[in-house]
Amino acid sequence: MLGFFFDNSRCTGCRTCEMACVDYNDLPAGRKYRRIIDYEGGTWIDNGDGTFSTSAFCYHISLACNHCANPECVHVCPTGAMHKNDLGLVVVNNERCVGCGYCTIACPYHAPSIDPILRQSSKCHGCSDRVAAGKRPICVEACPLRALDFGEVDDLIARHGTFDANILPLPDSKLTSPNLMVKKSPAADSEMAEEGSVVNWLEIENNHEE
Ligand code: SF4
Ligand code: SF4
Ligand code: SF4
């Protein structure tokens, strides 16, 4: 089974992965297959002695399709267009997609969106052509912080250890069993993460405008 590893403690939110994907896939302005979620929280605390401390935190999540073991997008597609290819990666068959958008609603990670020109679903294809040729995805190669990795899940575990995909604000991984392992930053791994919020909704949601 192929999947992604993401080291949240390394990611600086630079968006090089996002841009490398846009360039490789020749996507028009505003469309992205990989997005960066900026998640922030915390406050200033008055210590009562004329000093202040802060609990402010910020972390970033680089997210594309997770090529889930239990892909809701595939289950709801009425034409079989959304499917797992020979590599086990979840991709769209453009000859079958009727642009109904069911996959965009079913995916808890909001990975697929309807291409406004093609009127068909499109999303991260896991760089299937590169992977079939023994190469790694462009986004993984591009990350200057080496925060991303890709490969057989067993190999990822051997290289990085075992992690799940449960990090705020992502949904519970029980929903689709994503092939994504996330190594959390200290902030993401602490209770204060529950007090945070996504601060770049506009940037993320633009990806889904039709
Ligand atoms: S992340 Fe979403 S689009 Fe990708 S396989 Fe999982 S359910 Fe489908
Ligand atoms: S695997 Fe390929 S298509 Fe998917 S986000 Fe990375 S560069 Fe884009
Ligand atoms: S290129 Fe690497 S460090 Fe930069 S946003 Fe992407 S995953 Fe994070």
CSV table of C-alpha atoms and ligand atoms in Angstrom, one decimal:
chain,number,residue,atom,x,y,z
A,1,MET,CA,0.0,0.0,0.0
A,2,LEU,CA,1.4,3.4,-1.0
A,3,GLY,CA,1.1,6.5,1.1
A,4,PHE,CA,2.5,9.8,2.4
A,5,PHE,CA,4.5,10.6,5.5
A,6,PHE,CA,4.4,14.2,6.7
A,7,ASP,CA,6.6,15.6,9.4
A,8,ASN,CA,4.6,18.4,10.9
A,9,SER,CA,7.5,19.3,13.2
A,10,ARG,CA,9.6,20.1,10.1
A,11,CYS,CA,7.1,21.9,7.9
A,12,THR,CA,7.6,25.7,7.8
A,13,GLY,CA,4.5,26.3,5.6
A,14,CYS,CA,6.7,27.6,2.8
A,15,ARG,CA,4.3,26.1,0.1
A,16,THR,CA,7.1,24.8,-2.1
A,17,CYS,CA,5.3,21.4,-2.3
A,18,GLU,CA,2.1,23.1,-3.3
A,19,MET,CA,3.7,25.2,-6.0
A,20,ALA,CA,5.8,22.3,-7.4
A,21,CYS,CA,2.5,20.3,-7.8
A,22,VAL,CA,0.8,23.3,-9.5
A,23,ASP,CA,3.7,23.6,-11.9
A,24,TYR,CA,4.0,19.9,-12.6
A,25,ASN,CA,0.3,19.6,-13.3
A,26,ASP,CA,0.1,22.9,-15.2
A,27,LEU,CA,-2.8,24.0,-13.0
A,28,PRO,CA,-4.4,27.4,-13.6
A,29,ALA,CA,-4.3,30.1,-11.0
A,30,GLY,CA,-6.4,29.2,-7.9
A,31,ARG,CA,-6.4,25.5,-8.4
A,32,LYS,CA,-4.3,23.3,-6.2
A,33,TYR,CA,-4.0,19.6,-5.5
A,34,ARG,CA,-1.9,20.1,-2.4
A,35,ARG,CA,-2.8,22.7,0.1
A,36,ILE,CA,-1.2,24.1,3.2
A,37,ILE,CA,-3.5,24.5,6.3
A,38,ASP,CA,-2.3,27.2,8.7
A,39,TYR,CA,-3.5,26.4,12.2
A,40,GLU,CA,-3.0,28.9,15.0
A,41,GLY,CA,-4.0,29.5,18.6
A,42,GLY,CA,-3.0,30.7,22.0
A,43,THR,CA,-3.1,34.0,23.8
A,44,TRP,CA,-1.1,36.5,26.0
A,45,ILE,CA,-1.1,35.9,29.7
A,46,ASP,CA,-0.7,38.8,32.2
A,47,ASN,CA,1.6,37.5,35.0
A,48,GLY,CA,0.5,40.3,37.3
A,49,ASP,CA,4.0,41.5,37.9
A,50,GLY,CA,4.4,43.8,34.9
A,51,THR,CA,5.4,40.9,32.6
A,52,PHE,CA,3.4,38.9,30.1
A,53,SER,CA,3.9,35.4,28.7
A,54,THR,CA,2.4,33.9,25.7
A,55,SER,CA,0.9,30.5,24.8
A,56,ALA,CA,0.7,31.4,21.1
A,57,PHE,CA,1.4,28.6,18.6
A,58,CYS,CA,1.2,28.0,14.9
A,59,TYR,CA,1.8,24.9,12.8
A,60,HIS,CA,1.2,23.9,9.2
A,61,ILE,CA,-0.2,20.8,7.5
A,62,SER,CA,0.6,20.0,3.9
A,63,LEU,CA,-2.4,18.0,2.6
A,64,ALA,CA,-3.4,16.4,-0.7
A,65,CYS,CA,-5.3,13.2,-1.4
A,66,ASN,CA,-4.4,10.5,1.1
A,67,HIS,CA,-5.2,7.6,-1.2
A,68,CYS,CA,-7.3,6.1,1.5
A,69,ALA,CA,-7.7,2.3,2.2
A,70,ASN,CA,-11.4,3.0,2.6
A,71,PRO,CA,-12.0,5.8,0.1
A,72,GLU,CA,-15.5,7.4,0.5
A,73,CYS,CA,-14.9,9.2,-2.9
A,74,VAL,CA,-14.7,5.8,-4.6
A,75,HIS,CA,-17.8,4.4,-2.7
A,76,VAL,CA,-20.1,7.3,-3.8
A,77,CYS,CA,-19.0,7.7,-7.4
A,78,PRO,CA,-21.9,6.6,-9.5
A,79,THR,CA,-19.9,5.9,-12.7
A,80,GLY,CA,-16.8,4.2,-11.3
A,81,ALA,CA,-14.7,7.2,-12.5
A,82,MET,CA,-13.1,7.6,-9.1
A,83,HIS,CA,-11.1,4.4,-8.6
A,84,LYS,CA,-7.9,2.8,-7.4
A,85,ASN,CA,-5.4,2.3,-10.2
A,86,ASP,CA,-3.0,-0.6,-10.5
A,87,LEU,CA,-0.6,1.1,-8.1
A,88,GLY,CA,-3.4,1.3,-5.5
A,89,LEU,CA,-3.6,5.1,-5.9
A,90,VAL,CA,-7.0,6.8,-6.1
A,91,VAL,CA,-7.4,8.6,-9.4
A,92,VAL,CA,-10.1,9.9,-11.7
A,93,ASN,CA,-10.9,8.3,-15.1
A,94,ASN,CA,-11.8,11.3,-17.2
A,95,GLU,CA,-13.6,9.1,-19.7
A,96,ARG,CA,-16.2,8.2,-17.0
A,97,CYS,CA,-16.4,11.3,-14.8
A,98,VAL,CA,-19.8,13.1,-15.3
A,99,GLY,CA,-18.9,16.0,-12.9
A,100,CYS,CA,-21.6,15.2,-10.4
A,101,GLY,CA,-19.4,16.3,-7.5
A,102,TYR,CA,-20.4,13.5,-5.2
A,103,CYS,CA,-16.7,12.7,-4.5
A,104,THR,CA,-16.1,16.4,-3.5
A,105,ILE,CA,-18.9,16.1,-0.8
A,106,ALA,CA,-17.9,12.6,0.4
A,107,CYS,CA,-14.2,13.2,0.9
A,108,PRO,CA,-13.6,14.4,4.5
A,109,TYR,CA,-10.3,16.0,3.4
A,110,HIS,CA,-11.9,18.0,0.6
A,111,ALA,CA,-9.3,16.6,-1.8
A,112,PRO,CA,-11.3,16.4,-5.1
A,113,SER,CA,-12.9,19.5,-6.6
A,114,ILE,CA,-14.7,20.1,-9.9
A,115,ASP,CA,-12.5,21.6,-12.6
A,116,PRO,CA,-14.4,24.6,-13.8
A,117,ILE,CA,-13.2,24.1,-17.4
A,118,LEU,CA,-13.4,20.4,-17.8
A,119,ARG,CA,-16.5,20.1,-15.5
A,120,GLN,CA,-14.9,17.0,-14.1
A,121,SER,CA,-13.4,16.0,-10.8
A,122,SER,CA,-9.7,16.5,-10.4
A,123,LYS,CA,-7.3,16.0,-7.5
A,124,CYS,CA,-3.9,14.6,-6.5
A,125,HIS,CA,-3.2,11.5,-8.5
A,126,GLY,CA,-0.2,10.6,-6.4
A,127,CYS,CA,2.1,11.4,-9.4
A,128,SER,CA,1.2,7.9,-10.6
A,129,ASP,CA,3.3,8.2,-13.8
A,130,ARG,CA,6.4,9.1,-11.8
A,131,VAL,CA,5.7,6.4,-9.2
A,132,ALA,CA,5.2,3.8,-11.9
A,133,ALA,CA,8.6,4.9,-13.3
A,134,GLY,CA,10.2,4.3,-9.9
A,135,LYS,CA,10.4,8.0,-8.9
A,136,ARG,CA,8.8,9.9,-6.0
A,137,PRO,CA,6.1,12.5,-6.3
A,138,ILE,CA,7.1,16.0,-7.3
A,139,CYS,CA,5.8,17.5,-4.0
A,140,VAL,CA,8.0,15.1,-2.0
A,141,GLU,CA,11.1,15.9,-4.1
A,142,ALA,CA,10.5,19.6,-3.8
A,143,CYS,CA,10.2,20.0,0.0
A,144,PRO,CA,13.3,21.8,1.2
A,145,LEU,CA,12.7,20.7,4.8
A,146,ARG,CA,12.3,17.0,3.8
A,147,ALA,CA,9.0,17.1,5.7
A,148,LEU,CA,7.3,14.9,3.1
A,149,ASP,CA,8.0,11.3,2.1
A,150,PHE,CA,6.1,8.8,0.0
A,151,GLY,CA,6.3,5.0,-0.6
A,152,GLU,CA,5.1,1.7,0.6
A,153,VAL,CA,3.6,2.2,4.1
A,154,ASP,CA,5.8,-0.6,5.5
A,155,ASP,CA,8.9,1.3,4.2
A,156,LEU,CA,7.6,4.6,5.6
A,157,ILE,CA,7.2,2.9,9.0
A,158,ALA,CA,10.7,1.5,8.8
A,159,ARG,CA,12.1,4.9,7.9
A,160,HIS,CA,10.1,7.2,10.3
A,161,GLY,CA,8.2,5.0,12.8
A,162,THR,CA,4.5,4.4,13.2
A,163,PHE,CA,2.1,7.4,13.1
A,164,ASP,CA,-1.5,7.9,12.4
A,165,ALA,CA,-3.2,10.8,10.5
A,166,ASN,CA,-5.0,12.3,13.5
A,167,ILE,CA,-3.9,15.9,13.9
A,168,LEU,CA,-6.1,18.9,14.4
A,169,PRO,CA,-8.0,20.1,12.3
A,170,LEU,CA,-8.0,16.9,10.2
A,171,PRO,CA,-11.0,14.6,10.6
A,172,ASP,CA,-10.8,11.3,12.5
A,173,SER,CA,-8.8,8.8,10.4
A,174,LYS,CA,-11.3,6.1,11.2
A,175,LEU,CA,-13.6,7.7,8.5
A,176,THR,CA,-11.5,6.6,5.5
A,177,SER,CA,-8.3,5.0,6.8
A,178,PRO,CA,-6.0,7.4,5.0
A,179,ASN,CA,-2.6,6.2,3.8
A,180,LEU,CA,-1.1,9.2,5.6
A,181,MET,CA,1.2,9.2,8.6
A,182,VAL,CA,1.7,12.5,10.4
A,183,LYS,CA,4.5,13.1,12.9
A,184,LYS,CA,3.2,15.9,15.1
A,185,SER,CA,5.0,19.0,16.2
A,186,PRO,CA,5.0,19.7,20.0
A,187,ALA,CA,2.2,22.2,19.6
A,188,ALA,CA,0.0,19.7,17.6
A,189,ASP,CA,0.7,17.1,20.2
A,190,SER,CA,-0.3,19.2,23.2
A,191,GLU,CA,-3.8,19.9,24.6
A,192,MET,CA,-3.6,23.5,23.5
A,193,ALA,CA,-4.1,22.4,19.9
A,194,GLU,CA,-7.8,22.0,20.8
A,195,GLU,CA,-8.0,25.8,21.3
A,196,GLY,CA,-6.6,26.6,17.8
A,197,SER,CA,-8.3,27.3,14.5
A,198,VAL,CA,-7.6,27.4,10.8
A,199,VAL,CA,-6.6,30.9,9.8
A,200,ASN,CA,-6.4,30.6,6.0
A,201,TRP,CA,-9.9,29.3,5.0
A,202,LEU,CA,-10.1,31.7,2.1
A,203,GLU,CA,-6.9,30.4,0.6
A,204,ILE,CA,-8.0,26.8,1.1
A,205,GLU,CA,-11.6,27.2,0.0
A,206,ASN,CA,-10.6,29.0,-3.2
A,207,ASN,CA,-9.5,25.7,-4.4
A,208,HIS,CA,-13.1,24.5,-4.4
A,209,GLU,CA,-14.7,27.4,-6.2
A,210,GLU,CA,-16.3,26.4,-9.4
B,1,SF4,S1,-8.4,11.7,0.7
B,1,SF4,FE1,-10.5,11.9,-0.1
B,1,SF4,S2,-10.3,11.9,-2.3
B,1,SF4,FE2,-8.4,11.0,-1.5
B,1,SF4,S3,-8.8,8.8,-1.4
B,1,SF4,FE3,-9.4,9.6,0.6
B,1,SF4,S4,-11.6,10.0,0.5
B,1,SF4,FE4,-10.8,9.8,-1.6
B,2,SF4,S1,1.6,13.5,-5.4
B,2,SF4,FE1,1.8,14.7,-7.3
B,2,SF4,S2,-0.3,15.3,-7.8
B,2,SF4,FE2,-0.3,14.6,-5.6
B,2,SF4,S3,0.1,16.5,-4.4
B,2,SF4,FE3,2.1,15.6,-4.8
B,2,SF4,S4,2.8,16.6,-6.8
B,2,SF4,FE4,0.6,16.9,-6.6
B,3,SF4,S1,7.6,22.3,1.0
B,3,SF4,FE1,7.9,21.1,2.9
B,3,SF4,S2,8.2,22.7,4.5
B,3,SF4,FE2,7.4,23.7,2.7
B,3,SF4,S3,5.1,23.7,3.1
B,3,SF4,FE3,5.6,21.9,1.9
B,3,SF4,S4,5.9,20.3,3.4
B,3,SF4,FE4,6.0,22.2,4.5
